[in-house]
Tab-separated table of C-alpha atoms in Angstrom:
chain	number	residue	atom	x	y	z
A	1	MET	CA	58.284	157.484	150.624
A	2	THR	CA	58.238	161.087	149.172
A	3	LEU	CA	54.916	162.537	146.983
A	4	ASN	CA	55.778	164.209	143.637
A	5	VAL	CA	51.924	165.537	142.726
A	6	HIS	CA	51.824	168.035	139.639
A	7	PRO	CA	48.967	169.345	138.243
A	8	THR	CA	47.245	168.599	135.478
A	9	HIS	CA	43.845	169.485	133.929
A	10	ALA	CA	41.800	167.709	136.322
A	11	GLY	CA	44.279	168.873	138.862
A	12	LYS	CA	46.243	166.514	139.778
A	13	LEU	CA	48.232	163.188	137.446
A	14	ALA	CA	46.182	159.669	138.086
A	15	ALA	CA	48.998	157.066	140.204
A	16	PRO	CA	48.840	153.266	139.822
A	17	GLN	CA	46.986	151.221	141.036
A	18	ASN	CA	46.308	147.474	142.575
A	19	VAL	CA	50.275	147.752	142.468
A	20	LYS	CA	51.779	144.011	143.634
A	21	ILE	CA	54.482	141.190	143.001
A	22	THR	CA	54.539	137.961	141.038
A	23	SER	CA	57.506	136.069	141.656
A	24	VAL	CA	58.603	132.518	140.578
A	25	ASN	CA	61.886	130.986	141.241
A	26	MET	CA	62.808	133.841	143.368
A	27	GLY	CA	62.829	136.706	140.818
A	28	ALA	CA	59.735	139.426	140.758
A	29	VAL	CA	57.832	140.982	138.318
A	30	VAL	CA	55.425	144.042	139.905
A	31	GLU	CA	52.687	144.896	138.001
A	32	TRP	CA	49.634	147.350	138.116
A	33	ILE	CA	46.765	149.312	136.692
A	34	TYR	CA	46.406	152.804	135.498
A	35	LEU	CA	43.133	153.675	134.695
A	36	HIS	CA	44.033	156.910	132.624
A	37	ASN	CA	45.358	154.639	129.749
A	38	SER	CA	43.240	156.674	127.958
A	39	MET	CA	46.801	160.226	127.686
A	40	ASP	CA	49.321	159.736	125.423
A	41	ASN	CA	53.080	159.138	126.016
A	42	VAL	CA	52.614	158.161	129.831
A	43	THR	CA	55.330	156.103	131.279
A	44	TYR	CA	56.134	154.230	134.537
A	45	THR	CA	59.591	153.986	136.835
A	46	THR	CA	59.833	151.324	138.886
A	47	ARG	CA	61.981	151.147	142.403
A	48	TYR	CA	62.413	148.929	144.982
A	49	SER	CA	64.028	149.020	148.533
A	50	LEU	CA	66.160	146.570	150.251
A	51	GLY	CA	67.178	148.411	153.990
A	52	LYS	CA	68.712	152.238	152.818
A	53	ASP	CA	69.547	151.234	149.452
A	54	THR	CA	66.871	152.311	146.614
A	55	THR	CA	67.393	150.193	142.980
A	56	TYR	CA	65.886	151.674	139.500
A	57	ILE	CA	64.717	149.009	137.693
A	58	CYS	CA	62.631	150.236	134.683
A	59	ASN	CA	62.570	153.913	133.890
A	60	ASN	CA	59.957	155.896	131.774
A	61	SER	CA	58.715	152.408	130.200
A	62	LYS	CA	55.544	152.288	128.655
A	63	GLU	CA	54.641	148.712	129.808
A	64	LEU	CA	52.077	147.906	133.381
A	65	LYS	CA	54.899	145.450	134.718
A	66	CYS	CA	58.647	145.891	135.193
A	67	ASP	CA	60.983	142.708	135.367
A	68	ALA	CA	63.064	143.251	138.176
A	69	GLY	CA	65.595	140.479	136.795
A	70	GLN	CA	68.190	139.395	140.191
A	71	LEU	CA	67.515	139.956	143.184
A	72	PRO	CA	71.158	141.053	145.624
A	73	THR	CA	70.094	138.255	147.475
A	74	VAL	CA	66.704	135.667	148.801
A	75	PHE	CA	66.542	137.253	152.128
A	76	GLY	CA	65.056	140.443	153.614
A	77	ARG	CA	62.486	142.714	153.170
A	78	TYR	CA	61.321	144.273	149.570
A	79	ILE	CA	59.801	147.277	149.087
A	80	PHE	CA	58.193	147.988	145.179
A	81	GLN	CA	56.965	151.528	144.569
A	82	VAL	CA	55.228	152.510	141.332
A	83	ARG	CA	55.083	156.182	139.458
A	84	ALA	CA	53.036	157.614	136.482
A	85	GLU	CA	54.797	160.442	134.663
A	86	HIS	CA	53.599	162.688	132.082
A	87	GLN	CA	55.216	165.503	129.721
A	88	GLY	CA	57.270	166.271	133.301
A	89	ARG	CA	54.773	165.691	135.876
A	90	PHE	CA	54.438	163.046	138.038
A	91	SER	CA	52.295	161.060	140.146
A	92	LYS	CA	53.063	159.823	143.982
A	93	TRP	CA	54.631	156.379	144.075
A	94	VAL	CA	52.989	153.557	144.955
A	95	ASN	CA	53.635	150.994	147.092
A	96	ALA	CA	53.443	147.524	146.880
A	97	ASP	CA	53.029	144.916	149.573
A	98	VAL	CA	56.536	144.198	152.064
A	99	PHE	CA	58.204	141.479	149.256
A	100	THR	CA	59.975	138.665	151.359
A	101	PRO	CA	61.155	136.017	148.522
A	102	ASP	CA	62.329	133.128	150.835
A	103	THR	CA	58.906	133.500	151.902
A	104	GLN	CA	56.529	134.153	149.573
A	105	THR	CA	58.201	133.023	145.635
A	106	ILE	CA	56.530	130.233	143.674
A	107	ILE	CA	58.729	127.437	143.417
A	108	GLY	CA	57.957	125.527	140.241
A	109	PRO	CA	57.473	122.001	139.520
A	110	PRO	CA	60.566	120.012	138.785
A	111	THR	CA	61.717	118.577	136.051
A	112	VAL	CA	60.870	115.007	135.436
A	113	HIS	CA	62.019	111.545	133.257
A	114	LEU	CA	60.812	108.104	133.194
A	115	VAL	CA	63.787	105.316	132.131
A	116	ILE	CA	63.162	102.217	131.807
A	117	LYS	CA	66.418	99.467	132.035
A	118	SER	CA	65.595	95.264	132.247
A	119	ASN	CA	61.919	95.931	133.686
A	120	ILE	CA	63.084	98.685	136.016
A	121	LEU	CA	61.466	101.633	135.939
A	122	GLU	CA	64.010	104.593	136.842
A	123	VAL	CA	62.074	108.503	137.881
A	124	HIS	CA	64.380	110.702	137.958
A	125	VAL	CA	63.935	113.844	139.667
A	126	GLN	CA	65.647	117.466	139.301
A	127	ASP	CA	65.132	120.528	141.518
A	128	PRO	CA	63.683	123.605	139.405
A	129	VAL	CA	66.714	126.463	138.867
A	130	LEU	CA	66.367	129.296	140.856
A	131	LYS	CA	66.980	133.026	139.703
A	132	VAL	CA	68.543	134.228	143.252
A	133	GLY	CA	70.636	130.949	145.028
A	134	ARG	CA	70.345	127.420	145.007
A	135	LEU	CA	66.999	125.969	146.416
A	136	ARG	CA	69.701	123.122	148.738
A	137	LYS	CA	70.987	126.582	149.892
A	138	VAL	CA	67.355	128.395	150.632
A	139	TYR	CA	65.934	125.443	151.955
A	140	ARG	CA	66.556	123.180	154.153
A	141	GLU	CA	64.572	120.052	154.094
A	142	VAL	CA	63.332	118.467	150.519
A	143	SER	CA	61.198	115.700	150.295
A	144	TYR	CA	59.387	114.397	146.857
A	145	VAL	CA	56.339	113.135	146.528
A	146	ILE	CA	55.969	110.568	143.444
A	147	LYS	CA	52.369	109.895	141.817
A	148	TYR	CA	52.990	107.107	138.824
A	149	TRP	CA	50.134	104.885	137.398
A	150	ILE	CA	49.769	102.651	134.693
A	151	ASP	CA	48.498	104.684	132.135
A	152	GLY	CA	44.418	104.092	131.578
A	153	PHE	CA	44.385	103.449	134.909
A	154	GLU	CA	44.278	106.470	136.514
A	155	GLU	CA	41.624	105.392	140.053
A	156	SER	CA	44.796	102.939	140.844
A	157	VAL	CA	47.168	105.578	140.886
A	158	ARG	CA	49.961	105.311	144.195
A	159	GLU	CA	51.887	108.372	145.407
A	160	LYS	CA	55.655	107.998	147.340
A	161	THR	CA	57.545	110.489	149.197
A	162	ILE	CA	61.107	110.760	149.117
A	163	ASN	CA	63.164	112.661	151.544
A	164	ASN	CA	66.285	114.146	149.933
A	165	GLU	CA	68.524	113.499	153.148
A	166	ASP	CA	71.360	113.506	150.736
A	167	LYS	CA	71.115	117.183	149.924
A	168	GLU	CA	71.616	116.251	146.088
A	169	GLU	CA	69.891	117.931	143.329
A	170	ASP	CA	68.819	114.818	141.243
A	171	VAL	CA	67.048	111.863	143.008
A	172	THR	CA	66.655	108.485	141.660
A	173	MET	CA	62.462	106.462	142.660
A	174	LYS	CA	63.151	103.127	141.015
A	175	ILE	CA	59.586	100.534	140.254
A	176	LYS	CA	60.321	96.963	140.128
A	177	GLU	CA	57.867	93.979	138.429
A	178	LEU	CA	56.486	95.970	135.289
A	179	SER	CA	53.567	94.889	132.986
A	180	SER	CA	55.494	94.607	129.450
A	181	TRP	CA	53.525	97.002	126.640
A	182	SER	CA	52.472	98.900	129.623
A	183	ARG	CA	52.819	102.114	129.597
A	184	TYR	CA	53.852	104.619	132.619
A	185	CYS	CA	53.504	107.383	133.404
A	186	ALA	CA	54.142	109.667	136.584
A	187	GLU	CA	54.119	113.429	138.473
A	188	VAL	CA	56.241	115.078	141.047
A	189	ARG	CA	55.687	118.086	143.393
A	190	MET	CA	58.059	118.755	146.241
A	191	LEU	CA	58.018	119.876	150.074
A	192	LEU	CA	59.674	122.642	151.420
A	193	LYS	CA	59.863	123.123	155.310
A	194	GLY	CA	59.107	126.887	155.737
A	195	LYS	CA	57.665	127.450	152.874
A	196	ARG	CA	53.944	128.867	152.913
A	197	ASN	CA	52.579	127.598	149.704
A	198	GLU	CA	53.029	124.396	148.123
A	199	THR	CA	54.309	123.566	145.286
A	200	PRO	CA	52.572	122.729	142.138
A	201	PHE	CA	53.471	119.120	140.486
A	202	SER	CA	55.246	117.923	137.056
A	203	PRO	CA	53.137	117.484	133.482
A	204	ALA	CA	53.083	113.656	133.951
A	205	VAL	CA	55.730	112.212	131.536
A	206	CYS	CA	54.641	109.073	130.160
A	207	VAL	CA	56.818	106.010	128.992
A	208	LEU	CA	56.229	102.405	126.999
A	209	ASN	CA	57.785	99.066	128.711
A	210	VAL	CA	59.083	97.389	125.208
A	211	PRO	CA	60.753	93.736	126.094
A	212	VAL	CA	64.837	94.092	125.116
A	213	LEU	CA	63.951	91.254	123.249
A	214	THR	CA	61.228	93.019	120.734
A	215	SER	CA	63.245	96.298	121.227
A	216	CYS	CA	66.446	95.086	119.879
A	217	VAL	CA	64.271	93.801	116.868
A	218	ILE	CA	62.340	97.276	116.048
A	219	ALA	CA	66.056	98.480	116.465
A	220	ALA	CA	67.828	95.668	114.123
A	221	ALA	CA	64.385	96.480	111.602
A	222	VAL	CA	64.874	100.315	111.085
A	223	LEU	CA	68.533	101.256	111.576
A	224	LEU	CA	69.202	97.814	108.798
A	225	PRO	CA	67.279	99.918	106.163
A	226	LEU	CA	69.132	102.670	106.534
A	227	VAL	CA	72.771	101.086	106.204
A	228	LEU	CA	71.924	99.277	103.560
A	229	LEU	CA	70.803	102.525	101.517
A	230	PHE	CA	73.735	104.377	103.290
A	231	SER	CA	75.838	101.977	101.788
A	232	TRP	CA	74.363	102.005	98.074
A	233	LEU	CA	75.121	105.693	98.370
A	234	ILE	CA	78.719	105.568	99.593
A	235	TYR	CA	79.019	102.710	95.807
A	236	LYS	CA	77.257	104.761	93.917
A	237	VAL	CA	79.593	108.467	94.645
A	238	LYS	CA	82.652	106.384	94.271
A	239	GLU	CA	81.299	104.429	90.917
A	240	PHE	CA	80.838	107.710	89.586
A	241	LEU	CA	83.844	109.740	90.784
A	242	TYR	CA	86.029	106.145	89.749
A	243	PRO	CA	84.165	104.502	87.169
A	244	GLU	CA	85.665	101.492	85.496
A	245	THR	CA	85.148	101.472	82.373
A	246	GLU	CA	86.835	98.383	79.916
A	247	LEU	CA	88.414	99.887	76.900
A	248	PRO	CA	88.127	97.867	74.030
A	249	ASP	CA	90.367	94.937	73.019
A	250	ARG	CA	92.664	97.238	69.954
A	251	PHE	CA	92.933	99.556	72.641
A	252	SER	CA	93.792	97.701	75.351
A	253	LYS	CA	96.560	95.423	72.923
A	254	PHE	CA	98.245	99.375	71.355
A	255	GLU	CA	98.392	100.141	74.743
A	256	ALA	CA	100.163	96.826	75.964
A	257	ILE	CA	102.597	97.257	73.286
A	258	GLN	CA	103.305	100.589	74.255
A	259	LEU	CA	103.714	99.911	77.743
A	260	THR	CA	105.980	96.504	76.639
A	261	SER	CA	108.099	98.611	74.207
A	262	ASN	CA	111.311	100.901	76.316
A	263	GLN	CA	112.303	102.726	72.955
A	264	LYS	CA	111.343	105.955	72.199
A	265	GLU	CA	109.031	106.894	69.646
A	266	GLN	CA	111.547	107.472	66.065
A	267	LEU	CA	110.104	109.490	63.488
A	268	ASP	CA	110.515	109.715	59.363
A	269	LYS	CA	111.907	112.806	57.491
A	270	ILE	CA	109.255	112.908	54.825
A	271	SER	CA	110.378	115.133	51.854
A	272	ALA	CA	107.887	115.048	48.985
A	273	ILE	CA	108.958	114.345	45.337
A	274	SER	CA	107.308	115.880	42.169
A	275	GLU	CA	105.170	113.143	40.038
A	276	ASP	CA	107.351	114.646	37.122
A	277	HIS	CA	110.524	113.784	38.325
A	278	PHE	CA	109.456	109.942	40.369
A	279	HIS	CA	109.919	107.827	37.326
A	280	GLU	CA	113.924	109.187	35.763
A	281	GLY	CA	114.612	109.385	39.390
A	282	ILE	CA	113.711	105.281	40.056
A	283	ALA	CA	115.691	104.491	36.423
A	284	VAL	CA	118.704	106.202	38.347
A	285	LYS	CA	118.599	104.398	40.904
A	286	ALA	CA	118.164	101.159	38.928
A	287	VAL	CA	121.536	102.370	37.384
A	288	ASN	CA	123.355	102.543	40.200
A	289	PRO	CA	122.291	100.101	42.933
A	290	GLU	CA	125.698	99.121	45.150
A	291	ASP	CA	124.707	103.043	45.698
A	292	THR	CA	121.934	102.636	48.052
A	293	CYS	CA	121.851	99.299	48.735
A	294	CYS	CA	122.919	99.930	52.325
A	295	LEU	CA	121.021	102.589	52.706
A	296	ALA	CA	118.735	103.219	55.609
A	297	PRO	CA	115.240	104.609	54.793
A	298	ILE	CA	115.587	108.447	55.608
A	299	GLN	CA	118.971	108.344	53.568
A	300	GLU	CA	117.429	106.555	50.531
A	301	VAL	CA	114.996	108.839	50.293
A	302	GLU	CA	117.161	111.679	50.612
A	303	TYR	CA	119.763	109.631	47.721
A	304	ASP	CA	116.662	109.596	45.450
A	305	TYR	CA	115.891	113.559	45.817
A	306	LYS	CA	119.317	114.478	45.601
A	307	HIS	CA	119.502	112.554	41.757
A	308	LEU	CA	115.906	113.653	40.563
A	309	MET	CA	117.159	117.251	41.670
A	310	GLN	CA	119.854	116.375	39.179
A	311	THR	CA	117.924	115.542	36.473
A	312	LYS	CA	116.862	116.685	32.676
A	313	PRO	CA	113.442	116.828	32.742
A	314	ALA	CA	111.931	113.917	30.486
A	315	PRO	CA	111.268	114.429	27.030
A	316	THR	CA	107.826	115.675	26.167
A	317	PHE	CA	106.360	113.456	23.306
A	318	TYR	CA	103.598	115.968	20.881
A	319	PRO	CA	101.036	113.545	19.327
A	320	ASN	CA	101.327	112.365	15.358
A	321	HIS	CA	105.015	112.838	15.018
A	322	LEU	CA	107.401	109.866	14.869
A	323	TYR	CA	110.650	109.577	17.306
A	324	PRO	CA	113.352	106.825	16.545
A	325	VAL	CA	113.253	104.273	19.196
A	326	CYS	CA	116.057	102.342	20.517
A	327	LEU	CA	114.523	98.752	21.228
A	328	LYS	CA	117.651	96.292	23.159
A	329	ASN	CA	116.791	92.803	22.847
A	330	LYS	CA	113.935	92.411	22.252
A	331	PHE	CA	111.423	91.220	19.367
A	332	VAL	CA	109.443	94.165	17.731
A	333	ALA	CA	108.237	93.064	14.570
A	334	HIS	CA	104.099	93.895	15.888
A	335	LEU	CA	105.660	97.186	15.149
A	336	ASN	CA	104.897	96.660	11.296
A	337	GLN	CA	108.375	98.839	10.449
A	338	PRO	CA	110.423	97.194	7.266
A	339	GLY	CA	113.982	96.159	9.335
A	340	PHE	CA	117.364	95.978	7.730
A	341	GLY	CA	119.362	93.302	8.981
A	342	SER	CA	118.477	90.915	12.021
A	343	SER	CA	115.323	91.272	14.226
A	344	ILE	CA	117.839	90.587	17.454
A	345	GLY	CA	119.540	93.804	19.094
A	346	ILE	CA	119.967	96.233	18.519
A	347	GLN	CA	117.526	98.615	15.815
A	348	SER	CA	116.822	101.614	15.254
A	349	TYR	CA	112.739	102.303	14.620
A	350	TYR	CA	110.450	105.715	14.151
A	351	TYR	CA	107.170	105.039	16.487
A	352	ASN	CA	104.359	107.958	18.128
A	353	LEU	CA	105.365	107.786	21.250
A	354	ALA	CA	102.311	109.602	22.220
A	355	ASP	CA	99.740	107.006	21.389
A	356	SER	CA	101.902	104.452	22.484
A	357	ASN	CA	99.911	102.047	24.470
A	358	PHE	CA	102.771	99.309	24.552
A	359	ASP	CA	105.072	98.221	26.952
A	360	MET	CA	108.231	100.875	27.289
A	361	LYS	CA	109.954	99.860	30.305
A	362	HIS	CA	112.715	98.808	27.897
A	363	THR	CA	112.854	101.783	25.159
A	364	ASN	CA	114.643	104.640	24.697
A	365	VAL	CA	114.384	107.781	22.524
A	366	CYS	CA	117.628	107.923	20.367
């Protein structure tokens, strides 16, 4: 070990004090105090020596502790040292007591689980996890002290020691003849051969002994509403995504007609006909009915349209004018016009056609 002494304002840089090692489950944490902590920018460097090897673990740290992390081995003698540093000046190295992990470390409590099966309490004990190595390889003999009691009756606590001869990491102890609706608690600690200090007890763990039939009824009462709610939600989502809305009767019949029809939809041609030519076109069609008797609807419209396009516009009748009217086979005595010859046949009369209201179906202008 070397001493590095540099002058300060008081002559020397103060060194850390009360350097000690705290070890749990084969770990190592170096802790110290520094009285001149009023100085700014003071840092610390920590190292350890194992045999002839020296390892620096914390450099220029401002904390008053240093975690050594995972050590190379659990067997051996470690020497930890700490010094203070300030503006390029260094204090002397201060040593902690010699540290041997296998004998000085504190083995933490095991992990405990309680399970009740068929009215039997099972106490499952699991070894703690070490930072270096495994518990079964470090200690040859490991025993477990198990304490158990009924909650509320701590004065009647029972204790049982189990020797783990199989060197398994998990140990199970069974307790029979349980009381229904009783709360059982347990805690466990380990006994390690060759270990100076005793390991602490684990935190107490409790479990309630509920009869199997009652537990099944409670589980069904809890799960049944959840299943019904889940089924209802699925039904609502399906109903929203695939609604079953029925169409009115008229749309249903129309859809049925479309489904049963195998014919393609036919479109009729529409032609526009002037209102002035409509009556004259009908008269022309009546003259030659044999030409249009066998025409299709579209062809008939085209035929009427062609004849109307070739027909001259109808004459215009003006008021207060008399026009000769040819009547065929019709008695026209009501016209109050003088007649010559027979009243039956073709006779010519003059009549004001613009003011006429009588039937002109059989009337022609001469």
